[in-house]
PDB file of C-alpha atoms in Angstrom:
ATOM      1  CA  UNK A   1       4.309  37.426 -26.346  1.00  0.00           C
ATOM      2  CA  UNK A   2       6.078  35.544 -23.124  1.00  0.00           C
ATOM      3  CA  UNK A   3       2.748  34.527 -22.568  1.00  0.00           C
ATOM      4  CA  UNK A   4       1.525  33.013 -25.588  1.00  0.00           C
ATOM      5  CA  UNK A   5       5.290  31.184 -25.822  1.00  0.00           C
ATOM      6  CA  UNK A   6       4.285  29.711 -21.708  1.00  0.00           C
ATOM      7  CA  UNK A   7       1.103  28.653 -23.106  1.00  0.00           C
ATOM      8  CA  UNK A   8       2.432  26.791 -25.962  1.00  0.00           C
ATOM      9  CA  UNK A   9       4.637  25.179 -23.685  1.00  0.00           C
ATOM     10  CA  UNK A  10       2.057  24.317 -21.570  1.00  0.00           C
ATOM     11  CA  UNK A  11       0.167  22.096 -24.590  1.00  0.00           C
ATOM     12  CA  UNK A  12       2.942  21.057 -25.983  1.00  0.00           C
ATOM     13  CA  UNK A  13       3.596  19.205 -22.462  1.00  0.00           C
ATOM     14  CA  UNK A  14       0.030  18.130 -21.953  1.00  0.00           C
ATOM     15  CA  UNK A  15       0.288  16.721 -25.638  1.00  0.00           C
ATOM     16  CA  UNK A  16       3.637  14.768 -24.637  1.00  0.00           C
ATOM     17  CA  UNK A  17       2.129  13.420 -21.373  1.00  0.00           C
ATOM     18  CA  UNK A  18      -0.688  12.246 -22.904  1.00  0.00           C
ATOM     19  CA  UNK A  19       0.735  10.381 -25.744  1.00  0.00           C
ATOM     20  CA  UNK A  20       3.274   8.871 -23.057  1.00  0.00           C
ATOM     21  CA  UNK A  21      -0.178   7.858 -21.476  1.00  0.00           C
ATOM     22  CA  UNK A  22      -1.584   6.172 -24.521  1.00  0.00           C
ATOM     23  CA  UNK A  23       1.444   4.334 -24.756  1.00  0.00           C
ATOM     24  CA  UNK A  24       1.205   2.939 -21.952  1.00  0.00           C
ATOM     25  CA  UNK A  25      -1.594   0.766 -22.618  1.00  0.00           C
ATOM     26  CA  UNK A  26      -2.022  -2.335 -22.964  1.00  0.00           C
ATOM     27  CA  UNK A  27      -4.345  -2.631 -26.328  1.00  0.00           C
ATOM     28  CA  UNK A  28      -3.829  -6.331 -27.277  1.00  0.00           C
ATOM     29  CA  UNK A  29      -5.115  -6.981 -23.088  1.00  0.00           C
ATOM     30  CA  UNK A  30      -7.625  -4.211 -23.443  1.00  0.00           C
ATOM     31  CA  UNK A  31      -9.134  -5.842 -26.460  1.00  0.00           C
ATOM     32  CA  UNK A  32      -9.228  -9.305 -25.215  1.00  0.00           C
ATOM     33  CA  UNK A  33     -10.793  -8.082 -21.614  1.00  0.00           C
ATOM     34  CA  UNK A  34     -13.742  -6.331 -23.182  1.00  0.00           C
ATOM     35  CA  UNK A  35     -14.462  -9.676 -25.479  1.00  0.00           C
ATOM     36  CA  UNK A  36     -14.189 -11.632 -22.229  1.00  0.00           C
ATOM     37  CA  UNK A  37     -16.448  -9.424 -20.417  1.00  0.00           C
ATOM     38  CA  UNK A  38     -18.906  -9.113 -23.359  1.00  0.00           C
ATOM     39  CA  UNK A  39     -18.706 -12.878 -23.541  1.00  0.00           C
ATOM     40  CA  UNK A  40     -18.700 -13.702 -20.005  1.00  0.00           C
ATOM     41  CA  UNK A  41     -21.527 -10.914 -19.719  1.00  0.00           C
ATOM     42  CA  UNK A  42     -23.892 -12.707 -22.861  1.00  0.00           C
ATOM     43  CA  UNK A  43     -23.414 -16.107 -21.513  1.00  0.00           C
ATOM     44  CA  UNK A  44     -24.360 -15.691 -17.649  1.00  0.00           C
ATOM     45  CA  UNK A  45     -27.100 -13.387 -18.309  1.00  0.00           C
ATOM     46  CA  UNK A  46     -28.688 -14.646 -21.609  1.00  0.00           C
ATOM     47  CA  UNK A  47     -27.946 -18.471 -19.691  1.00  0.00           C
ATOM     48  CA  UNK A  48     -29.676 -17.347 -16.437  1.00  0.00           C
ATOM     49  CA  UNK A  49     -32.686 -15.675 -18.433  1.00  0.00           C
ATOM     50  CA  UNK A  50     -32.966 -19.256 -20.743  1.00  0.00           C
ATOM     51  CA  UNK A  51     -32.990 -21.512 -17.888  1.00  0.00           C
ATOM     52  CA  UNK A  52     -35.619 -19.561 -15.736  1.00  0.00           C
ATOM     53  CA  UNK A  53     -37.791 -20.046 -19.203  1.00  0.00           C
ATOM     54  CA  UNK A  54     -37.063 -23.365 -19.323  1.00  0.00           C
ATOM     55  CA  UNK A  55     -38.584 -24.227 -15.767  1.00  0.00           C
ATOM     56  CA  UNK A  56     -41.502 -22.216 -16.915  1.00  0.00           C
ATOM     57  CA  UNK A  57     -42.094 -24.433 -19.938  1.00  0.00           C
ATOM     58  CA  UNK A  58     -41.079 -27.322 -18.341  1.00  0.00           C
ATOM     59  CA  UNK A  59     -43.944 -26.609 -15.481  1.00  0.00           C
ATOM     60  CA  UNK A  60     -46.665 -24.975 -17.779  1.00  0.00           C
ATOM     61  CA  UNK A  61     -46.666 -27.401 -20.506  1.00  0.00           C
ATOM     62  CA  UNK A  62     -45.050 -30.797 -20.169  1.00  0.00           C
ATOM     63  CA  UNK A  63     -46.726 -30.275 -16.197  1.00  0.00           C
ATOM     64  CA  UNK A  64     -43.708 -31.394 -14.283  1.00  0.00           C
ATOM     65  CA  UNK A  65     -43.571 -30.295 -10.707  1.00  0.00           C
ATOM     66  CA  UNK A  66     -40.762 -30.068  -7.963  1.00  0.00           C
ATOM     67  CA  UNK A  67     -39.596 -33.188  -6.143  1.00  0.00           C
ATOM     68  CA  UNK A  68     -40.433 -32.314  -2.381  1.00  0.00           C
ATOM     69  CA  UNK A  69     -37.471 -33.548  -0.515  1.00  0.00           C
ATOM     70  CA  UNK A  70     -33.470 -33.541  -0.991  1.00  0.00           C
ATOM     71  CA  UNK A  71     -34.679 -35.584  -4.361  1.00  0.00           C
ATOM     72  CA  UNK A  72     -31.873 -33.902  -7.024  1.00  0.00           C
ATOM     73  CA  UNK A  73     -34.500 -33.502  -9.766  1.00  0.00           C
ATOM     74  CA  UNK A  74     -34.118 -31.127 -13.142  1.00  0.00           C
ATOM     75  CA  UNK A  75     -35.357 -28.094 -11.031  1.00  0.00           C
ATOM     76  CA  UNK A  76     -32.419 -28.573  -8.570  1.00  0.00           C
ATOM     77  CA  UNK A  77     -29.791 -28.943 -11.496  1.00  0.00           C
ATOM     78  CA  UNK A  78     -31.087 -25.806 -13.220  1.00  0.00           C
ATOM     79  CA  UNK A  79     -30.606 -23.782  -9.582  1.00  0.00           C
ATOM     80  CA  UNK A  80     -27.300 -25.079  -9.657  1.00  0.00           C
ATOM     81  CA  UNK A  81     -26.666 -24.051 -12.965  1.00  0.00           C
ATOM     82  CA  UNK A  82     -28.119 -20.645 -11.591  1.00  0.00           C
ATOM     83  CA  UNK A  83     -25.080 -20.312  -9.151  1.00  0.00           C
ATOM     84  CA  UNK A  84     -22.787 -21.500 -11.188  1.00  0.00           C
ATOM     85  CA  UNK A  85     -23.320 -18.771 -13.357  1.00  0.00           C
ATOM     86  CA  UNK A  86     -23.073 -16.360 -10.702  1.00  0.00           C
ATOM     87  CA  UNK A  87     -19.639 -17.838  -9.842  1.00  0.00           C
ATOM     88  CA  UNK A  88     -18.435 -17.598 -13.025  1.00  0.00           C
ATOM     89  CA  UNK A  89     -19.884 -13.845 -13.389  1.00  0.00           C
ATOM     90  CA  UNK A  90     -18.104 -12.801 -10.446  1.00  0.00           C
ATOM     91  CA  UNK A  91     -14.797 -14.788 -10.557  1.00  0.00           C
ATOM     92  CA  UNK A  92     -13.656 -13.475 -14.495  1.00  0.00           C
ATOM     93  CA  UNK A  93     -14.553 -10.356 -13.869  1.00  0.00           C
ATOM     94  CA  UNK A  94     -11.864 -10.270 -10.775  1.00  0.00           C
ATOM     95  CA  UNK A  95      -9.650 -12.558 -13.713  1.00  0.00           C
ATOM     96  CA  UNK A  96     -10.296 -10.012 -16.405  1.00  0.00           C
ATOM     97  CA  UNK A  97      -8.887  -6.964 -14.069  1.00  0.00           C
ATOM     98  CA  UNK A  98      -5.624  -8.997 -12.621  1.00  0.00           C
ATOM     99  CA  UNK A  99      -5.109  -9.755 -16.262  1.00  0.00           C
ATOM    100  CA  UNK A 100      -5.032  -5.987 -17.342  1.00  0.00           C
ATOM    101  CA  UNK A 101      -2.804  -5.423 -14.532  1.00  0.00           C
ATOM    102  CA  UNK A 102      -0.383  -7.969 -14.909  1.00  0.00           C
ATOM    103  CA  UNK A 103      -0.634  -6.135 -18.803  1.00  0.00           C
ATOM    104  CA  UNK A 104       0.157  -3.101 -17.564  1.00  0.00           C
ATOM    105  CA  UNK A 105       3.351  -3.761 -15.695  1.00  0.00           C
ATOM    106  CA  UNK A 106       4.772  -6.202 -18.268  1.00  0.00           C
ATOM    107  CA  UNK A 107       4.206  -2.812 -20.873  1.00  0.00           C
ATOM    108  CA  UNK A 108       7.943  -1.502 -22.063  1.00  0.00           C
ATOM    109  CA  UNK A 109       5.944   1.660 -21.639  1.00  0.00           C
ATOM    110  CA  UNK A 110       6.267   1.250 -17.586  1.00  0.00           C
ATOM    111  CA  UNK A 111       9.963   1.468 -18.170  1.00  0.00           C
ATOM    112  CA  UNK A 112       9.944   4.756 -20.381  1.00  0.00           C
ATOM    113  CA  UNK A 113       7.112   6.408 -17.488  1.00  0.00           C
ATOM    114  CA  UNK A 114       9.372   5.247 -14.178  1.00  0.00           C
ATOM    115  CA  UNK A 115      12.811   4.544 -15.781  1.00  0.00           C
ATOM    116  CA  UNK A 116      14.758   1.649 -15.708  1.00  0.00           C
ATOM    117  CA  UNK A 117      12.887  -1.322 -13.525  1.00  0.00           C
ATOM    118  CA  UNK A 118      14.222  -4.944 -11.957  1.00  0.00           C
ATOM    119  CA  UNK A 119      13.037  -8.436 -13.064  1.00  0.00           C
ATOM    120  CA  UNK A 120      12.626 -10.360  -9.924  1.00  0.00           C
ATOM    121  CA  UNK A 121      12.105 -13.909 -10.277  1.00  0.00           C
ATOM    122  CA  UNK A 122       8.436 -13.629  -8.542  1.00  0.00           C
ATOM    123  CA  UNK A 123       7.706 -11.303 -11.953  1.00  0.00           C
ATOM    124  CA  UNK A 124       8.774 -13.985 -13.960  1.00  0.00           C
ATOM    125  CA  UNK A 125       6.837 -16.713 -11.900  1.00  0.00           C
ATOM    126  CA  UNK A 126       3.608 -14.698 -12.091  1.00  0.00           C
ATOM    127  CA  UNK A 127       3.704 -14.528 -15.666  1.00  0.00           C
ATOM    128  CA  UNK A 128       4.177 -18.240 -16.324  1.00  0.00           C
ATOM    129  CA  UNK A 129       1.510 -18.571 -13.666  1.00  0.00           C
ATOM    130  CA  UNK A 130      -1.294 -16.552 -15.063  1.00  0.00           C
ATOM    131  CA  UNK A 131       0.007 -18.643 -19.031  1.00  0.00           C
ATOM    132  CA  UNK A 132      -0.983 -22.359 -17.177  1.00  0.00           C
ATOM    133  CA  UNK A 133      -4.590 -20.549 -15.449  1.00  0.00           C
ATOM    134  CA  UNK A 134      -5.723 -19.071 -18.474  1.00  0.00           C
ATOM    135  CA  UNK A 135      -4.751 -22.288 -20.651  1.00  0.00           C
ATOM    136  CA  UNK A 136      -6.766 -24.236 -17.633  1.00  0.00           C
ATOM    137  CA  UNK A 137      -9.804 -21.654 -18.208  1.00  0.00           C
ATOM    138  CA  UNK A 138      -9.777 -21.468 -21.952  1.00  0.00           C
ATOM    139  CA  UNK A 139     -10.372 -25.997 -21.797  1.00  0.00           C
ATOM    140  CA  UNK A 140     -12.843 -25.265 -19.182  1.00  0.00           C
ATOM    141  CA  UNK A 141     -14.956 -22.867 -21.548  1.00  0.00           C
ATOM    142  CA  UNK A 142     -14.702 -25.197 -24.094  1.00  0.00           C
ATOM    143  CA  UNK A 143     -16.135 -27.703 -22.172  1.00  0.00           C
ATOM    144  CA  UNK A 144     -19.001 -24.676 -21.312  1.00  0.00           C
ATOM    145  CA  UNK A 145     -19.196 -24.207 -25.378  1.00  0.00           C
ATOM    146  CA  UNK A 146     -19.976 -27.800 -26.065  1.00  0.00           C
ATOM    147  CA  UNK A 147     -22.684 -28.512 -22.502  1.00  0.00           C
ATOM    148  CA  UNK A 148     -24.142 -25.329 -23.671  1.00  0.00           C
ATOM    149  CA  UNK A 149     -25.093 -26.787 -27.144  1.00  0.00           C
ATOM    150  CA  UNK A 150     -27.204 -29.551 -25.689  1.00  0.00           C
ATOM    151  CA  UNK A 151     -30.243 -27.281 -25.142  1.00  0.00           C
ATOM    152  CA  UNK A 152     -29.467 -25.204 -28.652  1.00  0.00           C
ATOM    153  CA  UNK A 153     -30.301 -28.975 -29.820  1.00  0.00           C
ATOM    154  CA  UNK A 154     -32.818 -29.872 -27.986  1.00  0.00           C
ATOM    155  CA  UNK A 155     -34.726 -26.882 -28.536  1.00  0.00           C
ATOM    156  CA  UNK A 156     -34.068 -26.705 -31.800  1.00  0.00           C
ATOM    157  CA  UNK A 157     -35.555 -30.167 -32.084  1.00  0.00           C
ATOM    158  CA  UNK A 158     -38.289 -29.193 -30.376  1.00  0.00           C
ATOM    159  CA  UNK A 159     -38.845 -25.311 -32.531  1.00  0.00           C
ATOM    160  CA  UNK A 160     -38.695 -28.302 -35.954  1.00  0.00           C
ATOM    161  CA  UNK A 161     -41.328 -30.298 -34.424  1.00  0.00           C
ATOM    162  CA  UNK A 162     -43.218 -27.031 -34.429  1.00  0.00           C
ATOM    163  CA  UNK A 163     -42.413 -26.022 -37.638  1.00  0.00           C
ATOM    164  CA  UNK A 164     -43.059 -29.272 -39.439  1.00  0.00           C
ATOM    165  CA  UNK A 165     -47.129 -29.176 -37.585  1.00  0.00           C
ATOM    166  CA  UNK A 166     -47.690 -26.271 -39.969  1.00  0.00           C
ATOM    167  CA  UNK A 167     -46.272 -27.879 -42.905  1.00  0.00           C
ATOM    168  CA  UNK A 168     -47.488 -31.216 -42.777  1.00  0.00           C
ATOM    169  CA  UNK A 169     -51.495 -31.406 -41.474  1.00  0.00           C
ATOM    170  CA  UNK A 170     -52.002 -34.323 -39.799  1.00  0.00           C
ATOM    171  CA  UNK A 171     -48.901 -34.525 -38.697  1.00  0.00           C
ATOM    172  CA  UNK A 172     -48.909 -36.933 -34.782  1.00  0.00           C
ATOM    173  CA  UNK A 173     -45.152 -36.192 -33.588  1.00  0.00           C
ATOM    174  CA  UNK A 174     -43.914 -36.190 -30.364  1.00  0.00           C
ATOM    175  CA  UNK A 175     -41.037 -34.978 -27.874  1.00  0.00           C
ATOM    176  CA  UNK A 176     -40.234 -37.442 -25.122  1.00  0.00           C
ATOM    177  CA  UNK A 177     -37.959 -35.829 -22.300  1.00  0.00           C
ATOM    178  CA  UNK A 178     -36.937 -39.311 -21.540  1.00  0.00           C
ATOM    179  CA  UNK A 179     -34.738 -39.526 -24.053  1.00  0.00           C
ATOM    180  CA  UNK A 180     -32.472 -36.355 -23.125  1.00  0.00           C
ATOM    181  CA  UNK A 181     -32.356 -38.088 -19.639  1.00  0.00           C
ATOM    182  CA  UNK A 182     -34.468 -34.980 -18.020  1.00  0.00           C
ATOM    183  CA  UNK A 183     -36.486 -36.997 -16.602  1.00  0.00           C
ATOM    184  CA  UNK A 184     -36.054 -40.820 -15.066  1.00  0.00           C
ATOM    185  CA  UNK A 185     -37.195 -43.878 -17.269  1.00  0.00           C
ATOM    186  CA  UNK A 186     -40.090 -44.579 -15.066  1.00  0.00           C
ATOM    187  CA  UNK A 187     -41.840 -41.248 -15.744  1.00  0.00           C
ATOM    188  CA  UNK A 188     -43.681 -40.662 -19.009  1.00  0.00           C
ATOM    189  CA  UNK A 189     -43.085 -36.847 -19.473  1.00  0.00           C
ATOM    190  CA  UNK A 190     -43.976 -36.252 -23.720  1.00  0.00           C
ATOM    191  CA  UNK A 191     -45.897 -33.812 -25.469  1.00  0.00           C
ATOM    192  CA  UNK A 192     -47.210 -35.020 -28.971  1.00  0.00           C
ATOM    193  CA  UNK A 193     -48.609 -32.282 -31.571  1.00  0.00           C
ATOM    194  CA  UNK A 194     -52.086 -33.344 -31.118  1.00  0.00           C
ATOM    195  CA  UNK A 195     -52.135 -32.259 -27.795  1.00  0.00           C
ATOM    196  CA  UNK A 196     -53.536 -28.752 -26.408  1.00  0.00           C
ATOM    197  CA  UNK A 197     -50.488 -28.062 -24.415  1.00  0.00           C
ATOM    198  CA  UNK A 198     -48.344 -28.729 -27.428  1.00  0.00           C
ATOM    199  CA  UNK A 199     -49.989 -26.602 -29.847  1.00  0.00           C
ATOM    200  CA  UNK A 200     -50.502 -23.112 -27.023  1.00  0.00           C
ATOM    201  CA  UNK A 201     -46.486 -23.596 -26.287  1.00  0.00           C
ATOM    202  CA  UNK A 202     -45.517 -23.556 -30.249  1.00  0.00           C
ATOM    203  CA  UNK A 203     -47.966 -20.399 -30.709  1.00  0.00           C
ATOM    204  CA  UNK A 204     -46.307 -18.814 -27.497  1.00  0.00           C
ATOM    205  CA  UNK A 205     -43.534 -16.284 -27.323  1.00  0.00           C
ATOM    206  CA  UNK A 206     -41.807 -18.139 -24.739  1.00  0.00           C
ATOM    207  CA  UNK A 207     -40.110 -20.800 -26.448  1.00  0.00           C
ATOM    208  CA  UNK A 208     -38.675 -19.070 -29.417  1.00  0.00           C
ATOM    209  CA  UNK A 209     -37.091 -16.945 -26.515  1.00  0.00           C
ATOM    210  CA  UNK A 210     -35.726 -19.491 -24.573  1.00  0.00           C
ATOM    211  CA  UNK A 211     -34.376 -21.006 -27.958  1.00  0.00           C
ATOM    212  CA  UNK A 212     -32.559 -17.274 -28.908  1.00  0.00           C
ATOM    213  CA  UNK A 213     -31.600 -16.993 -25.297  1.00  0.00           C
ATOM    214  CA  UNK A 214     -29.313 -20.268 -25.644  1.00  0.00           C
ATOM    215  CA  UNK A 215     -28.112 -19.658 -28.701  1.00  0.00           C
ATOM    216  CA  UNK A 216     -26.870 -16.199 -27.660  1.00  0.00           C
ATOM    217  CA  UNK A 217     -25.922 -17.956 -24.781  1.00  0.00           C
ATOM    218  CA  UNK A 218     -23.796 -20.340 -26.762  1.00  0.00           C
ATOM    219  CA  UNK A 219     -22.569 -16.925 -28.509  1.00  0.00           C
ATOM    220  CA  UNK A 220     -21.191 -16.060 -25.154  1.00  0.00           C
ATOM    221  CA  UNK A 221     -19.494 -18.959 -24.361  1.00  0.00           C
ATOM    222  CA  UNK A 222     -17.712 -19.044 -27.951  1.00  0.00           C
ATOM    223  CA  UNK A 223     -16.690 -15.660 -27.461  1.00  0.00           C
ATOM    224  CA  UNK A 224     -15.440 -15.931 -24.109  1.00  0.00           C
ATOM    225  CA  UNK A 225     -12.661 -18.837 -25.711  1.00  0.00           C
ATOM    226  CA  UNK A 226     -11.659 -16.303 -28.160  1.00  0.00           C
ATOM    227  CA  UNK A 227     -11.015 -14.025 -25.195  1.00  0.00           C
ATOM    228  CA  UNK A 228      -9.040 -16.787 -23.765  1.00  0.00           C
ATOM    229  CA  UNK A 229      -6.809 -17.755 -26.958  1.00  0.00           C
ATOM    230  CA  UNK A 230      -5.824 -13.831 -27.214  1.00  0.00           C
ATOM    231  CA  UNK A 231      -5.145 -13.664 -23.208  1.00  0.00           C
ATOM    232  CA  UNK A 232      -2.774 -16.557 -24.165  1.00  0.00           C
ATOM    233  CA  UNK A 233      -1.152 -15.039 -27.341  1.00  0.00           C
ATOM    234  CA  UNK A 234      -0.389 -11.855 -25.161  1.00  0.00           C
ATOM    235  CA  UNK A 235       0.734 -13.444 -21.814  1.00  0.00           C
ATOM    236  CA  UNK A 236       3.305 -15.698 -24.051  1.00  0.00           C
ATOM    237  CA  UNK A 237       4.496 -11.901 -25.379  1.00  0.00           C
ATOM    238  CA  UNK A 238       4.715 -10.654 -22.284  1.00  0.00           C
ATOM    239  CA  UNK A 239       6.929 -13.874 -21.224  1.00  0.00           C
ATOM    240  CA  UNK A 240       9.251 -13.727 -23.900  1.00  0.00           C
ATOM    241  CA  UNK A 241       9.572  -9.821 -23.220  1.00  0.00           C
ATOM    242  CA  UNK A 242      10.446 -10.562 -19.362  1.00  0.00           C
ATOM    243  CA  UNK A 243      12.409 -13.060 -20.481  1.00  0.00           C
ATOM    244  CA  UNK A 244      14.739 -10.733 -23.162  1.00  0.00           C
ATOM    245  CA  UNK A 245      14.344  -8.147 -20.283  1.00  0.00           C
ATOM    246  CA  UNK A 246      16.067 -10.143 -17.795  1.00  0.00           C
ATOM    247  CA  UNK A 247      18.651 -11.066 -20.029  1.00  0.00           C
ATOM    248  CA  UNK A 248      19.513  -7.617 -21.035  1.00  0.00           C
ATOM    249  CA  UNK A 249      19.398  -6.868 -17.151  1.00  0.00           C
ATOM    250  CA  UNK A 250      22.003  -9.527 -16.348  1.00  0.00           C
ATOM    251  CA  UNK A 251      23.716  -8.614 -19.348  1.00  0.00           C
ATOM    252  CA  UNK A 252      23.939  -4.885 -18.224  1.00  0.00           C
ATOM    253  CA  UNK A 253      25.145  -5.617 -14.521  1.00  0.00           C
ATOM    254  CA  UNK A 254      28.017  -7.589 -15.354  1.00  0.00           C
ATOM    255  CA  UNK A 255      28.783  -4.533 -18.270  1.00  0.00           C
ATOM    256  CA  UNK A 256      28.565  -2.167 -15.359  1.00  0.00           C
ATOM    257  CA  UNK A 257      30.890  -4.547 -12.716  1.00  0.00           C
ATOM    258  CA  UNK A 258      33.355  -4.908 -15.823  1.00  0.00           C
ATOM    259  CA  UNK A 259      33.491  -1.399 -15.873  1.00  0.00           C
ATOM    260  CA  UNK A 260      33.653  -0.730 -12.340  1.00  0.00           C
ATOM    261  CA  UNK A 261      36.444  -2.754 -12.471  1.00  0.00           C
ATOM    262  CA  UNK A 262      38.384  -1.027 -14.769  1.00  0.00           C
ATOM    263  CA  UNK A 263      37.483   2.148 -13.527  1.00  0.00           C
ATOM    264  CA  UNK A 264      39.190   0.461 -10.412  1.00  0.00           C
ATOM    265  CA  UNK A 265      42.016  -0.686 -11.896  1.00  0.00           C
ATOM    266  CA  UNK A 266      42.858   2.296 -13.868  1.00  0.00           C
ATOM    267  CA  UNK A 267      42.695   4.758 -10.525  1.00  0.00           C
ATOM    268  CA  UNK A 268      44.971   2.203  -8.826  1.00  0.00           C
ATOM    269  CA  UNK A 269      47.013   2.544 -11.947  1.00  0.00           C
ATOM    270  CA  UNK A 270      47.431   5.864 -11.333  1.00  0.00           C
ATOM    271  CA  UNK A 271      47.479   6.483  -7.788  1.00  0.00           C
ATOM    272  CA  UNK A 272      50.463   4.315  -8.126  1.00  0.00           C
ATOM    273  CA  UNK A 273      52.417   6.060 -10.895  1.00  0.00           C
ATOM    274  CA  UNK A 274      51.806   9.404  -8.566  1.00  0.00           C
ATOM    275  CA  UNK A 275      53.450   7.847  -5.235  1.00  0.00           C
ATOM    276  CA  UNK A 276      56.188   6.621  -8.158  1.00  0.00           C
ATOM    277  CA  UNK A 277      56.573  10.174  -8.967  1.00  0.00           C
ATOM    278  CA  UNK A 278      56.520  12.084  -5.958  1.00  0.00           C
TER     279      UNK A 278
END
């Protein structure tokens, strides 16, 4: 009997701890670090994958070739791209986890798991801190959003020209790179429907890839602002909780001196009432 009593006990505890736990977290921040990641995640590697398919295309069949030399050339600016999006990868995932942290301790859980805490002015400084960086990042991604719908556009000029060669026969349209500013003016660098190259990339795999990869990239990137704009609508929570926090903390020190002083003034009170009466 003692035994099955312990045991209950023993669950009931577990149970306790582990809804204590569960409090604890930090859902809205949990919610907007897995869409940043998921985001972050679909743009860099769906982006990385689209622009390595791009130089293929670019080199198979509108036959451009690398600028030997220093020469900054659309194969240089698509490398760049390339660590760019490595950067990014590496430097939101590091964001997304001091995000969840800074959700954890700003929690009124914390309080209830290690009792009463201070609200230093450094707290209240990192918060408003990590409101103007993820304001800064959420304008920089839309600024990624729109530069990563200029290839969703111009391959989905290029996937129409396509289309419209099997609707209309005898169809002579072309695609001049010149005129997305790939290439210089002095280089002639267009593909026109009546030409082999044209007609083996439309019946390839490779460009309706590339075209999917961008938009999924683009996907990414809109996803990524969403994470940003609910980082935003929890860190301004979280500051007007430190803020109401550190009020009630100032409030409840001078309540506590107040009282210490009457306490104070009450014993002297008496201690001199006793010397009266002795």
């Amino acid at each position: 009997m003692e035994e099955n009593m312990e045991e209950g006990q023993t669950q009931k505890g577990c149970f306790e701890c582990c809804i204590k736990c569960l409090g604890g977290i930090p859902y809205a921040s949990l919610i907007a670090t897995i869409l940043l990641y998921a985001g972050v995640a679909l743009f860099c590697g769906c982006g990385h994958e689209a622009l390595s398919g791009t130089v293929n295309i670019l080199q198979t069949y509108f036959e451009m070739a690398r600028t030997a030399g220093d020469t900054l050339d659309v194969f240089t600016m698509i490398d760049i791209f390339k660590y760019v999006i490595y950067g990014i990868a590496a430097a939101f995932f590091v964001y997304g986890i001091l995000l969840m942290v800074e959700g954890f301790f700003t929690t009124g859980a914390i309080k209830d798991l290690y009792g009463d805490f201070k609200i230093t002015t450094c707290g209240r400084c990192v918060s408003a801190w990590f409101i103007m960086l993820t304001y800064l990042f959420m304008l920089a991604w839309l600024g990624v959003t729109a530069f990563t719908s200029l290839p969703v556009y111009l391959y989905f000029n290029l996937w129409t020209i396509c289309r419209n060669t099997t609707l209309v026969e005898g169809a002579n349209l072309c695609l001049d790179l010149r005129q997305f500013g790939i290439v210089t003016i002095g280089e002639e660098k267009k593909i026109c429907t009546v030409s082999e190259n044209f007609l083996r990339m439309c019946e390839s795999t490779e460009l309706n890839m590339t075209f999917h990869l961008f938009i999924v990239a683009l996907a990414g990137a809109g996803a990524a602002v969403i994470a940003m704009v609910h980082y935003l609508m929890v860190l301004s929570a979280n500051w007007a909780y430190v803020k109401d926090a550190c009020r009630m903390q100032k409030y409840e020190d001078i309540k506590s001196k107040e009282e210490q002083e009457l306490h104070d003034i009450h014993s002297t009170r008496s201690k001199e009432r006793l010397n009266a009466y002795t």
